[in-house]
Amino acid sequence: EIRAREQLFDLLTENTEDIFILFSPEDFTAEYVSPNLERVLGLEEAAIRGDVRPLLFAEEGLSPELLAEVPMGGAWTGEQEMVHAQSREPRWFKQLLHRCSLGRQDQFILMLSDRTKERQMVLALDDALHTAKAANEAKSNFLANMSHDIRTPMNAIVGFSVLLGRDAEHPEKVREYTRKITSSSQHLLNLINDILDMSKIESGKTSLNVSEFSLPQLVDDLYAMML
């Protein structure tokens, strides 16, 4: 009957990522080890049956002293990163250690539940949240700086428009003011296009427009706007 129950339990655990081990705290030999041990952790079942301590105390967390403090009928829980013995793949497990009496013998049931995917999901969500916060902060800084930059060409346009009306009878000044208004208007249009391109920045589809330009002309246009 015991063997039949073990076979049934083997069938239930063979295709899961949860490992079950029933062992004695006296000599640390295992009476039962679920057959998925080698697939999930790359460890040989026979070796763990002979001594569960390499698995039980593999990492910091659970210790022999802590094991002795678990009361009869009580349980200890923890989390631990383990490395697959063959593939060296790191995996994250939730540990549940339950102390019980079976056949008047002191026994422990160890369950290792794979939580690797859940942990990876949590880390991915944390990264996404950090990215979203950084993008929102960058957007706020961008808009704050842009609102200041918009005033410079706008003031130039308004100022030269006033001068244009005042000096309408002087063709040379009209041509100069018109050129500076055109230059400031183009700069203002570029700033507005940058604001509209925020959606591209957020989606990661921003591309640089690399082209030749005249540095003296750029300096002259900036001087005209800020004069």
C-alpha positions in Angstrom: 0.0 0.0 0.0 2.9 2.4 0.8 4.6 1.5 -2.4 1.4 2.1 -4.4 1.0 5.5 -2.8 4.6 6.4 -3.6 4.0 5.4 -7.3 0.9 7.6 -7.3 2.8 10.5 -5.8 5.6 10.0 -8.3 3.0 10.3 -11.2 1.7 13.5 -9.6 5.1 15.2 -9.2 7.0 13.9 -12.2 5.8 16.7 -14.5 5.8 19.5 -12.0 8.5 21.9 -10.9 7.9 21.2 -7.2 10.3 18.8 -5.4 9.2 16.8 -2.3 11.6 15.1 0.1 10.7 13.1 3.2 13.7 12.7 5.5 14.8 11.9 9.0 16.5 14.6 11.1 18.5 12.0 13.0 20.7 10.7 10.1 19.4 13.0 7.3 18.5 10.0 5.1 15.5 10.4 2.8 12.7 7.9 2.8 11.2 9.5 -0.3 12.5 11.8 -3.0 10.3 13.0 -5.9 11.5 11.7 -9.3 11.7 15.2 -10.8 14.8 16.0 -8.7 17.3 15.4 -11.5 15.3 17.2 -14.1 14.7 20.3 -11.9 18.0 20.6 -10.1 20.3 18.1 -11.9 21.0 16.1 -8.7 21.0 12.3 -8.5 18.2 10.8 -6.5 20.4 8.2 -4.9 22.8 10.7 -3.5 20.1 12.8 -1.9 18.5 9.7 -0.5 21.7 8.9 1.3 22.2 12.4 2.6 19.9 15.4 2.1 22.2 17.9 3.8 24.0 19.0 0.6 20.6 20.1 -0.7 19.1 21.2 2.6 22.0 23.4 3.7 23.3 24.3 0.3 23.0 28.1 0.8 22.6 30.6 3.6 19.2 30.6 5.3 18.5 27.2 6.7 20.9 25.8 9.2 21.0 22.7 11.5 20.4 24.9 14.5 17.3 26.5 12.8 16.1 23.0 11.8 16.2 21.8 15.4 14.1 24.8 16.5 11.1 23.9 14.3 8.4 22.5 16.6 6.5 19.3 16.0 3.6 20.1 13.7 5.3 23.5 12.8 6.8 24.7 9.6 9.6 26.9 8.3 9.5 28.8 5.1 12.1 30.6 3.1 13.4 31.5 -0.3 16.6 30.4 -1.9 18.5 30.6 -5.2 19.8 27.3 -6.4 21.9 26.4 -9.4 21.2 23.5 -11.7 24.0 21.0 -11.1 24.4 20.2 -14.8 23.3 23.2 -16.8 24.4 25.8 -14.1 21.2 27.6 -14.7 20.2 29.7 -11.7 16.7 29.1 -10.4 14.7 30.6 -7.5 12.8 28.3 -5.1 10.4 28.8 -2.2 11.1 26.4 0.6 8.6 24.8 2.9 9.9 22.6 5.7 7.2 20.8 7.8 7.9 18.7 10.9 5.7 15.8 11.6 5.5 12.4 13.2 5.0 9.4 10.9 4.9 6.0 12.5 6.1 7.5 15.7 9.2 8.7 14.0 10.3 12.3 13.8 10.2 13.3 10.1 10.6 16.4 8.0 8.8 17.1 4.7 10.8 19.5 2.4 9.0 21.1 -0.5 10.9 23.1 -3.0 8.6 25.1 -5.2 10.1 26.7 -8.3 9.4 30.5 -8.4 11.9 31.4 -11.1 9.3 32.7 -13.7 7.5 34.7 -11.0 10.7 36.3 -9.8 11.7 37.1 -13.4 8.3 38.7 -13.9 8.7 40.8 -10.7 12.2 41.9 -11.8 10.9 42.7 -15.3 8.0 44.8 -13.8 10.5 46.6 -11.5 12.7 47.4 -14.6 9.6 48.6 -16.5 8.5 50.8 -13.6 12.0 52.3 -13.3 12.0 53.0 -17.1 8.6 54.6 -17.0 9.6 56.8 -14.1 12.8 57.9 -15.9 10.9 58.6 -19.1 8.3 60.6 -17.3 11.0 62.6 -15.5 12.8 63.2 -18.8 9.5 64.3 -20.4 8.8 66.8 -17.6 12.4 68.2 -17.9 12.1 68.4 -21.7 8.8 70.3 -21.5 10.1 72.7 -18.9 13.2 73.5 -20.9 11.2 73.7 -24.1 8.7 76.2 -22.7 11.7 78.5 -21.9 13.3 78.0 -25.3 10.0 78.9 -27.1 10.0 82.3 -25.6 13.3 83.3 -27.2 12.2 83.1 -30.9 8.7 84.3 -30.0 10.1 87.4 -28.4 12.3 88.0 -31.5 9.3 87.6 -33.8 7.2 90.0 -31.8 10.1 92.5 -31.4 11.0 92.6 -35.1 7.4 92.8 -36.1 7.1 96.0 -34.0 10.3 97.3 -35.6 9.0 96.3 -39.1 5.9 98.5 -38.6 8.0 101.4 -37.3 10.6 101.3 -40.1 8.3 100.3 -42.9 9.7 103.2 -45.1 13.3 101.9 -44.9 13.7 99.0 -47.4 17.1 97.8 -46.0 15.7 97.6 -42.4 12.5 95.9 -43.7 14.6 93.2 -45.4 16.8 92.7 -42.3 13.8 92.5 -40.0 12.0 90.1 -42.4 15.0 87.8 -42.6 15.3 87.7 -38.8 11.6 87.1 -38.4 11.8 84.2 -40.9 14.8 82.8 -39.1 13.1 83.0 -35.7 9.9 81.5 -37.1 11.9 78.6 -38.5 13.6 78.0 -35.2 10.2 78.2 -33.4 8.8 75.6 -35.9 11.7 73.3 -35.2 11.0 73.6 -31.4 7.3 72.8 -31.9 8.3 69.7 -34.1 10.6 68.6 -31.3 7.6 68.7 -28.9 5.5 66.7 -31.2 8.3 64.1 -31.5 7.9 63.2 -27.8 5.7 60.3 -28.9 8.6 59.0 -31.0 11.0 59.4 -28.0 8.7 57.4 -25.7 8.3 54.6 -28.3 12.0 54.4 -28.9 11.7 55.3 -32.6 13.6 58.6 -32.5 16.1 59.0 -35.3 18.8 61.7 -35.7 18.6 64.0 -38.7 22.3 64.3 -39.7 22.9 67.1 -42.3 25.4 69.8 -43.1 24.8 73.3 -41.9 26.6 76.7 -41.9 28.0 77.4 -38.5 28.4 81.2 -39.2 24.8 81.3 -40.3 23.7 79.5 -37.2 25.6 81.9 -34.9 24.2 84.9 -36.8 20.6 83.5 -36.5 21.1 83.0 -32.7 22.5 86.5 -32.4 19.5 87.9 -34.2 17.0 86.2 -31.9 18.8 87.1 -28.7 19.8 90.6 -29.6 
